mmCIF file of C-alpha atoms in Angstrom:
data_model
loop_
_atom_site.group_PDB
_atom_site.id
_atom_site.type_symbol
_atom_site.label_atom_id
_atom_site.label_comp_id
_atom_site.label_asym_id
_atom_site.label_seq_id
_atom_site.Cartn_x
_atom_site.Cartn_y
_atom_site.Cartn_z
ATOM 1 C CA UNK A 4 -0.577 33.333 46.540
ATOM 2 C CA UNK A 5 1.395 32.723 49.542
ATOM 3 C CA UNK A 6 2.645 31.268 52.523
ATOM 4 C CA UNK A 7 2.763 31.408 56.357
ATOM 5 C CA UNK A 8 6.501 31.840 56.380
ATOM 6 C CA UNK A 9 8.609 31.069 59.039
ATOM 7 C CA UNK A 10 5.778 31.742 62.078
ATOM 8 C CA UNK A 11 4.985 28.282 61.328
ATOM 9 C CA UNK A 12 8.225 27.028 63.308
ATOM 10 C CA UNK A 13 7.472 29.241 66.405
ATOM 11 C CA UNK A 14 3.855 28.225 65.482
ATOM 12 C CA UNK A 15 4.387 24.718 65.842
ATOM 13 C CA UNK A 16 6.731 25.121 68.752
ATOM 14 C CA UNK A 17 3.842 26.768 70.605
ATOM 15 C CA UNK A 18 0.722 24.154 69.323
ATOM 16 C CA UNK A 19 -0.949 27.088 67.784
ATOM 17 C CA UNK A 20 -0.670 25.907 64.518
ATOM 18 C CA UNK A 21 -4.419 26.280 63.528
ATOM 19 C CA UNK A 22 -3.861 30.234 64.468
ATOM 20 C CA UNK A 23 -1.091 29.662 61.425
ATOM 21 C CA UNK A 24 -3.888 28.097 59.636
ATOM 22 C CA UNK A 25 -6.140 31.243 60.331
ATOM 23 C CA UNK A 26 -2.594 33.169 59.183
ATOM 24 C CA UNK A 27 -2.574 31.896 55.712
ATOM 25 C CA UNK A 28 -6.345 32.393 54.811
ATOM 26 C CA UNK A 29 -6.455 35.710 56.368
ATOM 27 C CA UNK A 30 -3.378 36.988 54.300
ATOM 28 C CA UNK A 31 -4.522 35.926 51.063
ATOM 29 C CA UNK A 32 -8.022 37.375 50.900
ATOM 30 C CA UNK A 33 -6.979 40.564 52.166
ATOM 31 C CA UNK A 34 -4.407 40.734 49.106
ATOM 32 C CA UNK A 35 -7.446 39.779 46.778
ATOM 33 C CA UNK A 36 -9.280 42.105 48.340
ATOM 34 C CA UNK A 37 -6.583 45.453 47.364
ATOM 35 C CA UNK A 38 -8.057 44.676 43.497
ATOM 36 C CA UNK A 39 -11.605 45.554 44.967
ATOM 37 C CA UNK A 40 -12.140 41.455 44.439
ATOM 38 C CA UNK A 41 -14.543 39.291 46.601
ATOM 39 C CA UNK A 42 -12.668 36.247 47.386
ATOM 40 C CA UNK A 43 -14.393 32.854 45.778
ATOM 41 C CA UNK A 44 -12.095 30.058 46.728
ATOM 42 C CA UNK A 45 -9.104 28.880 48.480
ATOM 43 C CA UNK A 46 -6.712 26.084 47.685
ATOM 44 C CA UNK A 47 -4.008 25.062 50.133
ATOM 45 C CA UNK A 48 -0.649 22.952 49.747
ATOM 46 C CA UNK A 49 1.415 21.230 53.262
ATOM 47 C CA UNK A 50 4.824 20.304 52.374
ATOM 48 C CA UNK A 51 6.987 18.801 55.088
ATOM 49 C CA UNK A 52 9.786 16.652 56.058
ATOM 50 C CA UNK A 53 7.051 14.005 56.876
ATOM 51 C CA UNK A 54 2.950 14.649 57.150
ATOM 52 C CA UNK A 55 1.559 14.342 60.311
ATOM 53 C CA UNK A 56 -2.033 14.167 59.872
ATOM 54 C CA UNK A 57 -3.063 16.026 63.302
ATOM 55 C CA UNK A 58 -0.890 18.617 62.228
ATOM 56 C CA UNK A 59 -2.864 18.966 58.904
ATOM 57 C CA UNK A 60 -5.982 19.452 60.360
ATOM 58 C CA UNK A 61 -5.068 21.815 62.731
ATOM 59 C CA UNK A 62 -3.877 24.069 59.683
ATOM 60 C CA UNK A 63 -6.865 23.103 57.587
ATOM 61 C CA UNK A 64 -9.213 24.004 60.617
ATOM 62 C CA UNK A 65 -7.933 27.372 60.950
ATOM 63 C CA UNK A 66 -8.145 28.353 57.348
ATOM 64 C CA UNK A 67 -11.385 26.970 57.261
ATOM 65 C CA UNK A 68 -12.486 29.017 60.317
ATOM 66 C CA UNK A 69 -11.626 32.233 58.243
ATOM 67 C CA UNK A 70 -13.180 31.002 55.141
ATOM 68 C CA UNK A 71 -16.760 30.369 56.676
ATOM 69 C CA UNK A 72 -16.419 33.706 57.753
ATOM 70 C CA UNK A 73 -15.296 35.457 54.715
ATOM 71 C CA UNK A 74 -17.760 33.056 52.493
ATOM 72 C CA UNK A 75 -15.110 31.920 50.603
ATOM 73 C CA UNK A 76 -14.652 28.297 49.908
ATOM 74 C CA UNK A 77 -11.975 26.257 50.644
ATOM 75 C CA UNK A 78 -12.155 23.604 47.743
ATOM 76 C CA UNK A 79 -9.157 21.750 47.971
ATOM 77 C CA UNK A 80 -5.394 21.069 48.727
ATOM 78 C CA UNK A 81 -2.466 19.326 48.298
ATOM 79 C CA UNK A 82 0.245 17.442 50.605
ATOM 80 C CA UNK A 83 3.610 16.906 50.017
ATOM 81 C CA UNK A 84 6.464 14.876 52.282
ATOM 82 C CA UNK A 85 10.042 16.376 51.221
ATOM 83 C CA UNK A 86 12.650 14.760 53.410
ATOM 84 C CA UNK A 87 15.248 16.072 51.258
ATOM 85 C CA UNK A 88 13.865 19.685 51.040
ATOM 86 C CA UNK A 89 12.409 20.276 54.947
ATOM 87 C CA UNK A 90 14.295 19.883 58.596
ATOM 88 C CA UNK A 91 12.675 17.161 60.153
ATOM 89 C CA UNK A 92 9.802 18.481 62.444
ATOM 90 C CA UNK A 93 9.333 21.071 60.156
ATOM 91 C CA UNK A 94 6.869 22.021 57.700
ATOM 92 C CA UNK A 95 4.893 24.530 55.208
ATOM 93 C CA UNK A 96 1.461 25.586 54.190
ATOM 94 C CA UNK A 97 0.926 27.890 51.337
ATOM 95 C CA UNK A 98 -2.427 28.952 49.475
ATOM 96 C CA UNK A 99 -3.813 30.581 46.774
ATOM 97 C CA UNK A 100 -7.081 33.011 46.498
ATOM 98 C CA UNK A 101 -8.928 33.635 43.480
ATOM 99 C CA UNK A 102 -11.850 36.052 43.929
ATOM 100 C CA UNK A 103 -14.070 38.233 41.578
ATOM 101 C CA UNK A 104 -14.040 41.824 40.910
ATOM 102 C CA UNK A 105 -15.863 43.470 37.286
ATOM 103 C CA UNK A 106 -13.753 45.614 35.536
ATOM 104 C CA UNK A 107 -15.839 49.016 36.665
ATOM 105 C CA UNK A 108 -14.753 48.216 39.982
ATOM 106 C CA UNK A 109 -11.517 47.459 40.040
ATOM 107 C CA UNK A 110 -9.351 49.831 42.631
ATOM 108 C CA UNK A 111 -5.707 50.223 41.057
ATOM 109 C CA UNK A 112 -4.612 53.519 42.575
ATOM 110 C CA UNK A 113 -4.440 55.158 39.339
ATOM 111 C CA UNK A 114 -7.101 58.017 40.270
ATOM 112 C CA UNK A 115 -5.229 58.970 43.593
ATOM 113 C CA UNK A 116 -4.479 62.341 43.557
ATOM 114 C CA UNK A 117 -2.026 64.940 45.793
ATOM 115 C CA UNK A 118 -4.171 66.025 49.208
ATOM 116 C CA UNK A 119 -6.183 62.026 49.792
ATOM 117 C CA UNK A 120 -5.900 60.747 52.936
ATOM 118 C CA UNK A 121 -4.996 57.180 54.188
ATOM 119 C CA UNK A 122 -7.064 55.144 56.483
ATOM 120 C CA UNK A 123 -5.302 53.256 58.501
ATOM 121 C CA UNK A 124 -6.871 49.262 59.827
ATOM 122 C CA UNK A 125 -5.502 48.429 63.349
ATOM 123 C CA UNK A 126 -3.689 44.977 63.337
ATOM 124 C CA UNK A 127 -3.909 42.129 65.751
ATOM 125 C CA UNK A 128 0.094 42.576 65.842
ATOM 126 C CA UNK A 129 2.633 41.309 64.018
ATOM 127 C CA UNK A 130 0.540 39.291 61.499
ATOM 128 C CA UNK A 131 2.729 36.993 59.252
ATOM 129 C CA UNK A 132 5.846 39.084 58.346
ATOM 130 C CA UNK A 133 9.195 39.706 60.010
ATOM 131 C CA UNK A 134 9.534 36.516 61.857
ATOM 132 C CA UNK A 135 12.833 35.534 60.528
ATOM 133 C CA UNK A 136 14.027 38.611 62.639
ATOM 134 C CA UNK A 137 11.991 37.386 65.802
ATOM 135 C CA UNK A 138 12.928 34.335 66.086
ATOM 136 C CA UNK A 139 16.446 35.559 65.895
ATOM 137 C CA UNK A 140 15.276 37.443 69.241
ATOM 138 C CA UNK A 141 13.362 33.957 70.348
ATOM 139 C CA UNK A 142 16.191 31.795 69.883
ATOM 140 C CA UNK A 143 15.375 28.535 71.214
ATOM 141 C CA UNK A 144 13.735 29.506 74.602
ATOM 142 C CA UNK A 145 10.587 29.999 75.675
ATOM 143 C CA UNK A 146 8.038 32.972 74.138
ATOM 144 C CA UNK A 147 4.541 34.210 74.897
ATOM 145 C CA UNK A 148 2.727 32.779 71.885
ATOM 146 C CA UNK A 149 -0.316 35.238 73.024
ATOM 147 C CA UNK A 150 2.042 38.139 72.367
ATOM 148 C CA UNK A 151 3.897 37.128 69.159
ATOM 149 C CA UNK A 152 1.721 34.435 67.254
ATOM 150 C CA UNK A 153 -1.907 36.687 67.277
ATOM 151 C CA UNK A 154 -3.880 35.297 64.167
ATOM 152 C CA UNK A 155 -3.599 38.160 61.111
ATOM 153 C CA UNK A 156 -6.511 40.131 60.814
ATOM 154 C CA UNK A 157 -9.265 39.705 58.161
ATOM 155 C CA UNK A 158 -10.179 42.912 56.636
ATOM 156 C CA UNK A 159 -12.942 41.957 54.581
ATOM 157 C CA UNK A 160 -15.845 43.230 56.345
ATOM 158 C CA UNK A 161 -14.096 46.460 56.595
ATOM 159 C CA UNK A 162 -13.307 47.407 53.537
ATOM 160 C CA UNK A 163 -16.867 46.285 52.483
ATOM 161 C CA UNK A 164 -18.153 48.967 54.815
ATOM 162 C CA UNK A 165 -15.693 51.165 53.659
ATOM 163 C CA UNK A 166 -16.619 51.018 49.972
ATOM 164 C CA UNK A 167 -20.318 52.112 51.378
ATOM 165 C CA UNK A 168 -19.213 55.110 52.696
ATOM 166 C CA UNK A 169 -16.658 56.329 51.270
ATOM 167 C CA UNK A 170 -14.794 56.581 47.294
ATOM 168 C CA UNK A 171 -11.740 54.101 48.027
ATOM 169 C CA UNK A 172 -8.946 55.057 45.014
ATOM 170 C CA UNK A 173 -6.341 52.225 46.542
ATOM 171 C CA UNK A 174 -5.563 49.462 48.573
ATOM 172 C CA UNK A 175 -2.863 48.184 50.530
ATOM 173 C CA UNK A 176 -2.139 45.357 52.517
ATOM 174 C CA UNK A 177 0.643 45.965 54.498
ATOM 175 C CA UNK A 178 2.769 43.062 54.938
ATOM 176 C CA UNK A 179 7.040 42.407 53.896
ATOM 177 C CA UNK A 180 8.099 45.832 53.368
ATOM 178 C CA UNK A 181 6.213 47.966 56.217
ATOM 179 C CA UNK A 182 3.630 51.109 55.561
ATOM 180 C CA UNK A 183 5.740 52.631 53.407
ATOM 181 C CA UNK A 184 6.758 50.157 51.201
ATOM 182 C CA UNK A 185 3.375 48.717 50.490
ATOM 183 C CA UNK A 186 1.657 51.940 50.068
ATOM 184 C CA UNK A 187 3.919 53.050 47.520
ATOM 185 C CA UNK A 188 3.428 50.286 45.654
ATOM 186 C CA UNK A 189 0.025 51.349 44.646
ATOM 187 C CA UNK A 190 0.314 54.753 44.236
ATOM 188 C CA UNK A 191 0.957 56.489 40.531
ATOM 189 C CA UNK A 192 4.374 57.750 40.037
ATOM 190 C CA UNK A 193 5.096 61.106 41.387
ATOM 191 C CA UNK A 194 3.176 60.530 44.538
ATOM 192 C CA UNK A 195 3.831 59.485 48.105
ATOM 193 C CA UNK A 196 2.381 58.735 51.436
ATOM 194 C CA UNK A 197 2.861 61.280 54.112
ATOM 195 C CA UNK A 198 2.449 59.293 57.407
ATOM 196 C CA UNK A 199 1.699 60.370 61.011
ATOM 197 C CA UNK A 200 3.528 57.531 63.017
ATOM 198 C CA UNK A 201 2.079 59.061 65.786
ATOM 199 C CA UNK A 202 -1.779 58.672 64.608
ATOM 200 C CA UNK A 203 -2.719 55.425 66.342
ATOM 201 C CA UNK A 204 -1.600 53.383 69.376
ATOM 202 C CA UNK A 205 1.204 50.629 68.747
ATOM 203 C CA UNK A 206 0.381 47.013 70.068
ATOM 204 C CA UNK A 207 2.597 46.003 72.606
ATOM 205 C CA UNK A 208 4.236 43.256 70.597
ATOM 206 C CA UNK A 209 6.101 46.525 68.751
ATOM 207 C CA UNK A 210 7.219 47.738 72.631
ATOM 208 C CA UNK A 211 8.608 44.339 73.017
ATOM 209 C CA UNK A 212 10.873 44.108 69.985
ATOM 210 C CA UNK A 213 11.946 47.894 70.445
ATOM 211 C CA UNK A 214 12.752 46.817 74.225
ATOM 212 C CA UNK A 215 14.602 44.369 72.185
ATOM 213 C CA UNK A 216 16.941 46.445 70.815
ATOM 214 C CA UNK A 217 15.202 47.023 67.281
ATOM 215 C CA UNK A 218 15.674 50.238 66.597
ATOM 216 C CA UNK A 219 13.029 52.574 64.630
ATOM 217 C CA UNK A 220 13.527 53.051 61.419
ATOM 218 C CA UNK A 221 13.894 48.732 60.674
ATOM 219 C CA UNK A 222 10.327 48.629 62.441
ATOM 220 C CA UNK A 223 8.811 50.720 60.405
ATOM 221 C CA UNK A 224 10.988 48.750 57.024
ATOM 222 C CA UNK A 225 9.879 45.069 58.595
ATOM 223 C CA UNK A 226 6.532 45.575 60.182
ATOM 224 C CA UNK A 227 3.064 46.690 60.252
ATOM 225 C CA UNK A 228 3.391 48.524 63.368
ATOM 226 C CA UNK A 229 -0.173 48.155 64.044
ATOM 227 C CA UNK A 230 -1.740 49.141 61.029
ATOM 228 C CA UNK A 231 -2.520 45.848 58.311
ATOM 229 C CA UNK A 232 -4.355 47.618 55.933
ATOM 230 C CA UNK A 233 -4.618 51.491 54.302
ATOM 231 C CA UNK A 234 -6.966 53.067 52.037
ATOM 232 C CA UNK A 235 -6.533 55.681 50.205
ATOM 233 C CA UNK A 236 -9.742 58.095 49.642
ATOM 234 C CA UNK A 237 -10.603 61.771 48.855
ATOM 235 C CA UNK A 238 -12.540 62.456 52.126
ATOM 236 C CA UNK A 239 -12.368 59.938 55.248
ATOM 237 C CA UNK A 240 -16.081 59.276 56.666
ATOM 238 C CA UNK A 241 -16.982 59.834 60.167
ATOM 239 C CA UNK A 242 -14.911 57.785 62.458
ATOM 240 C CA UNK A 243 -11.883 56.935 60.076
ATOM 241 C CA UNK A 244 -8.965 56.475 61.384
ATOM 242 C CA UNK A 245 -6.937 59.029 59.332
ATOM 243 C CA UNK A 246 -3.079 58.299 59.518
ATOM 244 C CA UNK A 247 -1.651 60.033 56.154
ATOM 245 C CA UNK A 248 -1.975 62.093 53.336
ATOM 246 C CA UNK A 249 -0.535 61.915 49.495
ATOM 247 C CA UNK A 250 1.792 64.599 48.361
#
């Protein structure tokens, strides 16, 4: 369960509020999908000051897009109009995933072990975290949507592929919190993620807010940094992109 956060209002600012649409059903199934889980369905809720309808549908449209191509359905939704609660102009969309995974196959990180490796799966950019901090940068002037808005990545197919090839011991999407945070949130106690920030080449979006001023180390805390999704296995299969190792 989640939300597209606060890239809805530069979302909306730029009319690319179907990519935010794509955003929200994107996120969720790829945080299903760190349980081992197929995504079934996905149920959406738009809360605003006051509903515009051509608003709705672009939202609706995007998460649809990604459901057709995840085969998950999108079965239903809710509106809401909250003049007391929302800015006028402004508005929400949240959803929830529910998918499927048997009990033999559920990844956990419990059977990592000291000398895995982490995969590392590129990201389209910033995806949907950190954007209170952007729009700081933003202000109220203009922005290259191309550059900061890019749709968040849907990982299903890879990790599918993955789970062919390879024996995949955790999971992690890595959204609030940065690599670090999120890998370490699936790993047993007494283990951590050794990264090489150096492993893979940064989107430019990450040049731009460093040109900003953002300095390293709250980069690596906020964002993804290019990489939305590690795995953690025992032995990476040809063509991996190998960015860590536990310790």
């Amino acid at each position: 369960m989640d939300s597209v956060g606060s890239k809805l209002m530069l979302a909306r600012r730029a009319g690319r509020l179907r990519w935010a649409g794509m955003d929200l059903a994107a996120h969720c199934i790829n945080d299903v999908l760190c349980t081992g889980a197929d995504p079934l369905f996905l149920l959406d809720y738009v809360a605003a000051n006051r509903i515009d309808e051509a608003q709705v549908v672009e939202l609706v449209e995007g998460a649809a897009e990604i459901c057709r191509e995840a085969g998950c359905l999108l079965i239903g939704g809710e509106t809401a109009e909250l003049p007391g609660i929302y800015q006028e102009s402004e508005l929400d969309f949240a959803g929830t995933c529910v998918g499927l995974v048997g009990r033999d196959r559920v990844i956990d990180g419990s059977r990592c072990e000291a000398g895995d490796l982490v995969i590392g799966f590129p990201s389209s950019g910033l995806h949907t975290n950190g954007f209170s901090l952007v729009r700081s940068l933003v202000g109220d002037g203009d922005f290259d949507a191309d550059l900061l808005l890019a749709p968040h990545t849907l990982y299903l197919q890879d990790i599918r592929d993955l789970r062919e090839r390879a024996d995949v011991r955790a999971l992690a999407h890595v959204t609030g919190g940065g690599l670090g945070g999120n890998l370490s949130r699936v790993l047993p106690d007494g283990l951590e993620a050794r990264i090489d920030w150096h492993a893979w080449d940064r989107p430019s979006v990450f040049t731009w807010l460093a040109d900003q001023g953002i300095e390293e180390d709250e980069l690596r805390r906020v964002f993804n940094l290019g990489i939305g999704m590690c795995a953690v296995v025992p032995e990476a299969p040809a063509g991996a992109l190998v960015i860590g190792e536990l310790a």
